[in-house]
């Protein structure tokens, strides 16, 4: 029996000339994998646009027990305007974040607060018009995501050294090498003050943005999962850093 689902597209992997696998985050069920037709037809192109990374869409899904891959039909964009107006920079940002989430959330349980954050963030990305805000979006997204994955940095502790392992500031350097000091440590406090509505005002140039992303990826790798296999990272850097 088919059931209605609300989804965020994460990543599409083509497995044959006629079939692709689409990983999604579903609002109440968490991460799922759909089998969808591939090809060059008009309908296939429409479907690819709707299911581009970090796009919101609705569908009907055959959620039979015991399956790892599900059949879907009646895919419709939650916001048609977002599909039509998506810029290359937004598309690349979505591709990076979708791949990041696909790796990070593979074993994550469905969570209402995480879902609300992800759906709100996907909508925010679709609405942003200022390209400065788009360039900073992934930095703020990843920082905010840390809260919902249980590794939010503690900004209340004193000191000028940020311990990446303990996720807090301290007055002296730890005995390990996973810590930040100087401008790199201050970067953590700066990012923590910004939301999507002020993303265009984040005072980072290309070099600072690159360093911030490297630090955040290192932070997630220490606490949750290795992210060495991110294929879209270099393209993202080339486009919007």
Tab-separated table of C-alpha atoms in Angstrom:
chain	number	residue	atom	x	y	z
A	1	UNK	CA	0.000	0.000	0.000
A	2	UNK	CA	1.374	3.393	-1.002
A	3	UNK	CA	1.672	6.099	1.662
A	4	UNK	CA	2.322	9.855	1.326
A	5	UNK	CA	5.822	11.000	2.339
A	6	UNK	CA	7.558	14.357	2.772
A	7	UNK	CA	11.195	14.143	1.711
A	8	UNK	CA	14.459	15.995	1.309
A	9	UNK	CA	16.520	14.614	-1.563
A	10	UNK	CA	20.094	13.833	-0.541
A	11	UNK	CA	21.956	11.985	-3.280
A	12	UNK	CA	21.181	10.043	-6.461
A	13	UNK	CA	23.383	7.145	-7.563
A	14	UNK	CA	22.889	5.647	-11.012
A	15	UNK	CA	23.222	1.865	-10.919
A	16	UNK	CA	22.210	0.985	-14.506
A	17	UNK	CA	20.982	2.544	-17.731
A	18	UNK	CA	17.424	2.293	-16.498
A	19	UNK	CA	17.579	2.685	-12.714
A	20	UNK	CA	18.965	4.993	-10.038
A	21	UNK	CA	18.940	4.904	-6.250
A	22	UNK	CA	17.805	8.051	-4.465
A	23	UNK	CA	18.637	8.540	-0.798
A	24	UNK	CA	16.334	10.876	1.114
A	25	UNK	CA	15.537	12.096	4.589
A	26	UNK	CA	11.844	11.593	5.263
A	27	UNK	CA	10.221	13.808	7.870
A	28	UNK	CA	8.955	11.069	10.200
A	29	UNK	CA	10.907	7.992	9.078
A	30	UNK	CA	14.463	9.248	8.698
A	31	UNK	CA	16.788	8.108	5.951
A	32	UNK	CA	15.266	5.983	3.177
A	33	UNK	CA	16.401	4.742	-0.220
A	34	UNK	CA	14.130	4.811	-3.292
A	35	UNK	CA	14.486	3.078	-6.635
A	36	UNK	CA	13.654	5.524	-9.432
A	37	UNK	CA	13.812	5.218	-13.236
A	38	UNK	CA	16.789	6.768	-15.017
A	39	UNK	CA	16.989	7.950	-18.595
A	40	UNK	CA	16.826	10.956	-20.880
A	41	UNK	CA	13.085	11.291	-21.334
A	42	UNK	CA	11.219	14.475	-20.468
A	43	UNK	CA	9.725	12.778	-17.405
A	44	UNK	CA	13.167	11.606	-16.261
A	45	UNK	CA	14.530	15.161	-16.556
A	46	UNK	CA	11.562	16.497	-14.581
A	47	UNK	CA	12.145	13.893	-11.878
A	48	UNK	CA	15.849	14.735	-11.644
A	49	UNK	CA	15.065	18.413	-11.182
A	50	UNK	CA	12.570	17.644	-8.415
A	51	UNK	CA	14.993	15.322	-6.628
A	52	UNK	CA	18.137	17.450	-6.918
A	53	UNK	CA	20.090	17.454	-3.626
A	54	UNK	CA	18.410	19.381	-0.791
A	55	UNK	CA	15.177	19.834	-2.733
A	56	UNK	CA	11.895	19.248	-0.908
A	57	UNK	CA	9.408	16.935	-2.579
A	58	UNK	CA	6.354	14.806	-1.833
A	59	UNK	CA	5.700	11.307	-3.107
A	60	UNK	CA	3.743	8.110	-2.643
A	61	UNK	CA	5.847	5.208	-1.341
A	62	UNK	CA	5.262	1.469	-1.067
A	63	UNK	CA	6.610	0.939	2.472
A	64	UNK	CA	6.501	-2.833	2.626
A	65	UNK	CA	8.210	-4.344	5.704
A	66	UNK	CA	11.555	-6.048	5.270
A	67	UNK	CA	12.743	-3.905	2.379
A	68	UNK	CA	15.816	-1.685	2.175
A	69	UNK	CA	14.869	-0.058	-1.143
A	70	UNK	CA	11.371	1.215	-1.804
A	71	UNK	CA	9.232	1.927	-4.857
A	72	UNK	CA	7.794	5.429	-5.245
A	73	UNK	CA	5.416	7.240	-7.564
A	74	UNK	CA	3.768	10.648	-8.000
A	75	UNK	CA	6.849	12.723	-7.170
A	76	UNK	CA	5.944	16.408	-6.898
A	77	UNK	CA	8.043	19.402	-5.886
A	78	UNK	CA	7.078	20.974	-2.589
A	79	UNK	CA	7.920	24.345	-4.173
A	80	UNK	CA	7.994	24.522	-7.972
A	81	UNK	CA	9.557	27.994	-7.864
A	82	UNK	CA	12.599	26.590	-6.030
A	83	UNK	CA	13.152	24.111	-8.875
A	84	UNK	CA	12.909	26.753	-11.600
A	85	UNK	CA	14.966	29.442	-9.850
A	86	UNK	CA	17.813	27.315	-8.520
A	87	UNK	CA	21.197	28.889	-9.327
A	88	UNK	CA	24.405	26.915	-10.001
A	89	UNK	CA	25.810	28.052	-6.638
A	90	UNK	CA	22.723	26.827	-4.797
A	91	UNK	CA	22.845	23.601	-6.763
A	92	UNK	CA	26.455	22.967	-5.778
A	93	UNK	CA	25.766	23.873	-2.160
A	94	UNK	CA	22.849	21.438	-2.185
A	95	UNK	CA	25.000	18.709	-3.747
A	96	UNK	CA	27.655	19.068	-1.054
A	97	UNK	CA	25.184	19.175	1.839
A	98	UNK	CA	23.154	16.291	0.423
A	99	UNK	CA	26.252	14.111	0.120
A	100	UNK	CA	27.405	15.157	3.601
A	101	UNK	CA	24.037	14.241	5.139
A	102	UNK	CA	23.827	10.994	3.187
A	103	UNK	CA	27.122	9.887	4.757
A	104	UNK	CA	26.422	11.259	8.216
A	105	UNK	CA	22.823	10.083	8.670
A	106	UNK	CA	23.027	6.533	7.316
A	107	UNK	CA	22.520	5.036	10.756
A	108	UNK	CA	20.596	7.921	12.305
A	109	UNK	CA	17.159	7.345	13.778
A	110	UNK	CA	14.177	9.463	12.805
A	111	UNK	CA	14.072	12.551	15.013
A	112	UNK	CA	11.455	15.300	14.941
A	113	UNK	CA	13.817	18.101	15.946
A	114	UNK	CA	16.446	17.057	13.412
A	115	UNK	CA	13.774	16.799	10.713
A	116	UNK	CA	12.431	20.252	11.522
A	117	UNK	CA	15.950	21.667	11.238
A	118	UNK	CA	16.700	19.909	7.944
A	119	UNK	CA	13.399	20.848	6.319
A	120	UNK	CA	13.699	24.444	7.538
A	121	UNK	CA	17.261	24.653	6.243
A	122	UNK	CA	16.353	23.247	2.817
A	123	UNK	CA	13.585	25.820	2.545
A	124	UNK	CA	15.927	28.610	3.672
A	125	UNK	CA	18.433	27.671	0.966
A	126	UNK	CA	15.713	27.817	-1.681
A	127	UNK	CA	14.642	31.312	-0.559
A	128	UNK	CA	18.062	32.967	-0.272
A	129	UNK	CA	18.770	35.450	-3.057
A	130	UNK	CA	21.985	37.169	-1.918
A	131	UNK	CA	24.970	35.249	-3.317
A	132	UNK	CA	27.050	36.242	-0.280
A	133	UNK	CA	24.541	34.374	1.865
A	134	UNK	CA	24.689	31.351	-0.465
A	135	UNK	CA	28.496	31.328	-0.193
A	136	UNK	CA	28.251	31.189	3.611
A	137	UNK	CA	25.214	28.920	3.872
A	138	UNK	CA	27.071	25.610	4.214
A	139	UNK	CA	29.239	26.986	7.036
A	140	UNK	CA	26.233	28.048	9.115
A	141	UNK	CA	24.290	24.888	8.250
A	142	UNK	CA	27.061	22.561	9.434
A	143	UNK	CA	27.595	24.561	12.619
A	144	UNK	CA	23.867	24.431	13.447
A	145	UNK	CA	23.681	20.743	12.516
A	146	UNK	CA	26.151	19.994	15.320
A	147	UNK	CA	23.440	20.861	17.865
A	148	UNK	CA	21.021	18.298	16.435
A	149	UNK	CA	23.654	15.569	16.273
A	150	UNK	CA	24.725	16.043	19.893
A	151	UNK	CA	28.112	17.701	19.339
A	152	UNK	CA	27.317	21.414	19.621
A	153	UNK	CA	30.369	23.476	20.656
A	154	UNK	CA	30.184	24.903	24.167
A	155	UNK	CA	30.737	28.642	23.851
A	156	UNK	CA	30.153	29.363	27.548
A	157	UNK	CA	33.462	28.091	28.876
A	158	UNK	CA	36.374	30.498	29.312
A	159	UNK	CA	39.713	30.527	27.578
A	160	UNK	CA	41.076	31.241	24.130
A	161	UNK	CA	41.843	27.666	23.042
A	162	UNK	CA	39.088	25.502	21.548
A	163	UNK	CA	39.440	21.789	22.264
A	164	UNK	CA	37.971	19.945	19.263
A	165	UNK	CA	37.668	16.686	21.172
A	166	UNK	CA	35.943	18.147	24.233
A	167	UNK	CA	33.978	20.699	22.175
A	168	UNK	CA	34.743	23.543	24.553
A	169	UNK	CA	37.048	26.482	25.169
A	170	UNK	CA	39.820	26.202	27.725
A	171	UNK	CA	42.657	28.285	29.093
A	172	UNK	CA	45.541	25.955	28.286
A	173	UNK	CA	46.355	23.637	25.400
A	174	UNK	CA	45.383	19.966	25.848
A	175	UNK	CA	47.920	17.156	25.589
A	176	UNK	CA	46.595	16.137	22.165
A	177	UNK	CA	46.852	18.065	18.886
A	178	UNK	CA	43.130	18.475	18.132
A	179	UNK	CA	42.697	22.063	19.252
A	180	UNK	CA	42.422	25.557	17.798
A	181	UNK	CA	43.975	28.795	18.946
A	182	UNK	CA	44.171	32.399	17.815
A	183	UNK	CA	42.040	33.385	14.824
A	184	UNK	CA	40.977	29.782	14.184
A	185	UNK	CA	39.525	29.460	17.698
A	186	UNK	CA	37.795	32.831	17.449
A	187	UNK	CA	36.188	31.625	14.220
A	188	UNK	CA	34.103	29.176	16.262
A	189	UNK	CA	32.615	31.985	18.343
A	190	UNK	CA	31.953	34.147	15.273
A	191	UNK	CA	30.035	31.454	13.366
A	192	UNK	CA	27.954	30.707	16.460
A	193	UNK	CA	26.488	34.211	16.323
A	194	UNK	CA	24.999	33.870	12.834
A	195	UNK	CA	21.828	32.339	11.447
A	196	UNK	CA	20.569	32.025	7.877
A	197	UNK	CA	18.880	35.434	8.051
A	198	UNK	CA	22.275	37.099	8.548
A	199	UNK	CA	24.406	34.727	6.493
A	200	UNK	CA	25.312	37.516	4.044
A	201	UNK	CA	27.001	39.406	6.901
A	202	UNK	CA	29.324	36.616	8.040
A	203	UNK	CA	32.729	38.415	7.770
A	204	UNK	CA	34.637	35.654	5.964
A	205	UNK	CA	36.649	36.002	2.788
A	206	UNK	CA	37.449	33.055	0.510
A	207	UNK	CA	40.484	31.963	2.517
A	208	UNK	CA	38.713	32.202	5.881
A	209	UNK	CA	35.712	30.324	4.536
A	210	UNK	CA	37.972	27.527	3.314
A	211	UNK	CA	39.651	27.278	6.714
A	212	UNK	CA	36.295	27.292	8.497
A	213	UNK	CA	34.996	24.446	6.356
A	214	UNK	CA	38.169	22.401	6.923
A	215	UNK	CA	37.825	22.880	10.682
A	216	UNK	CA	34.144	21.916	10.732
A	217	UNK	CA	34.746	18.771	8.675
A	218	UNK	CA	37.612	17.834	10.980
A	219	UNK	CA	35.318	18.404	13.966
A	220	UNK	CA	32.570	16.153	12.590
A	221	UNK	CA	35.121	13.475	11.686
A	222	UNK	CA	36.462	13.457	15.248
A	223	UNK	CA	33.033	13.080	16.828
A	224	UNK	CA	30.821	11.213	14.383
A	225	UNK	CA	32.157	9.818	11.127
A	226	UNK	CA	35.025	10.081	8.667
A	227	UNK	CA	34.157	12.327	5.748
A	228	UNK	CA	37.159	11.588	3.560
A	229	UNK	CA	34.959	10.214	0.772
A	230	UNK	CA	33.121	13.482	0.054
A	231	UNK	CA	33.329	13.800	-3.732
A	232	UNK	CA	31.636	17.197	-4.053
A	233	UNK	CA	33.940	19.049	-1.659
A	234	UNK	CA	36.528	20.218	-4.214
A	235	UNK	CA	33.847	21.455	-6.605
A	236	UNK	CA	32.138	23.401	-3.822
A	237	UNK	CA	35.407	25.057	-2.905
A	238	UNK	CA	36.061	26.034	-6.494
A	239	UNK	CA	32.616	27.559	-6.966
A	240	UNK	CA	31.738	29.495	-3.824
A	241	UNK	CA	34.749	29.766	-1.592
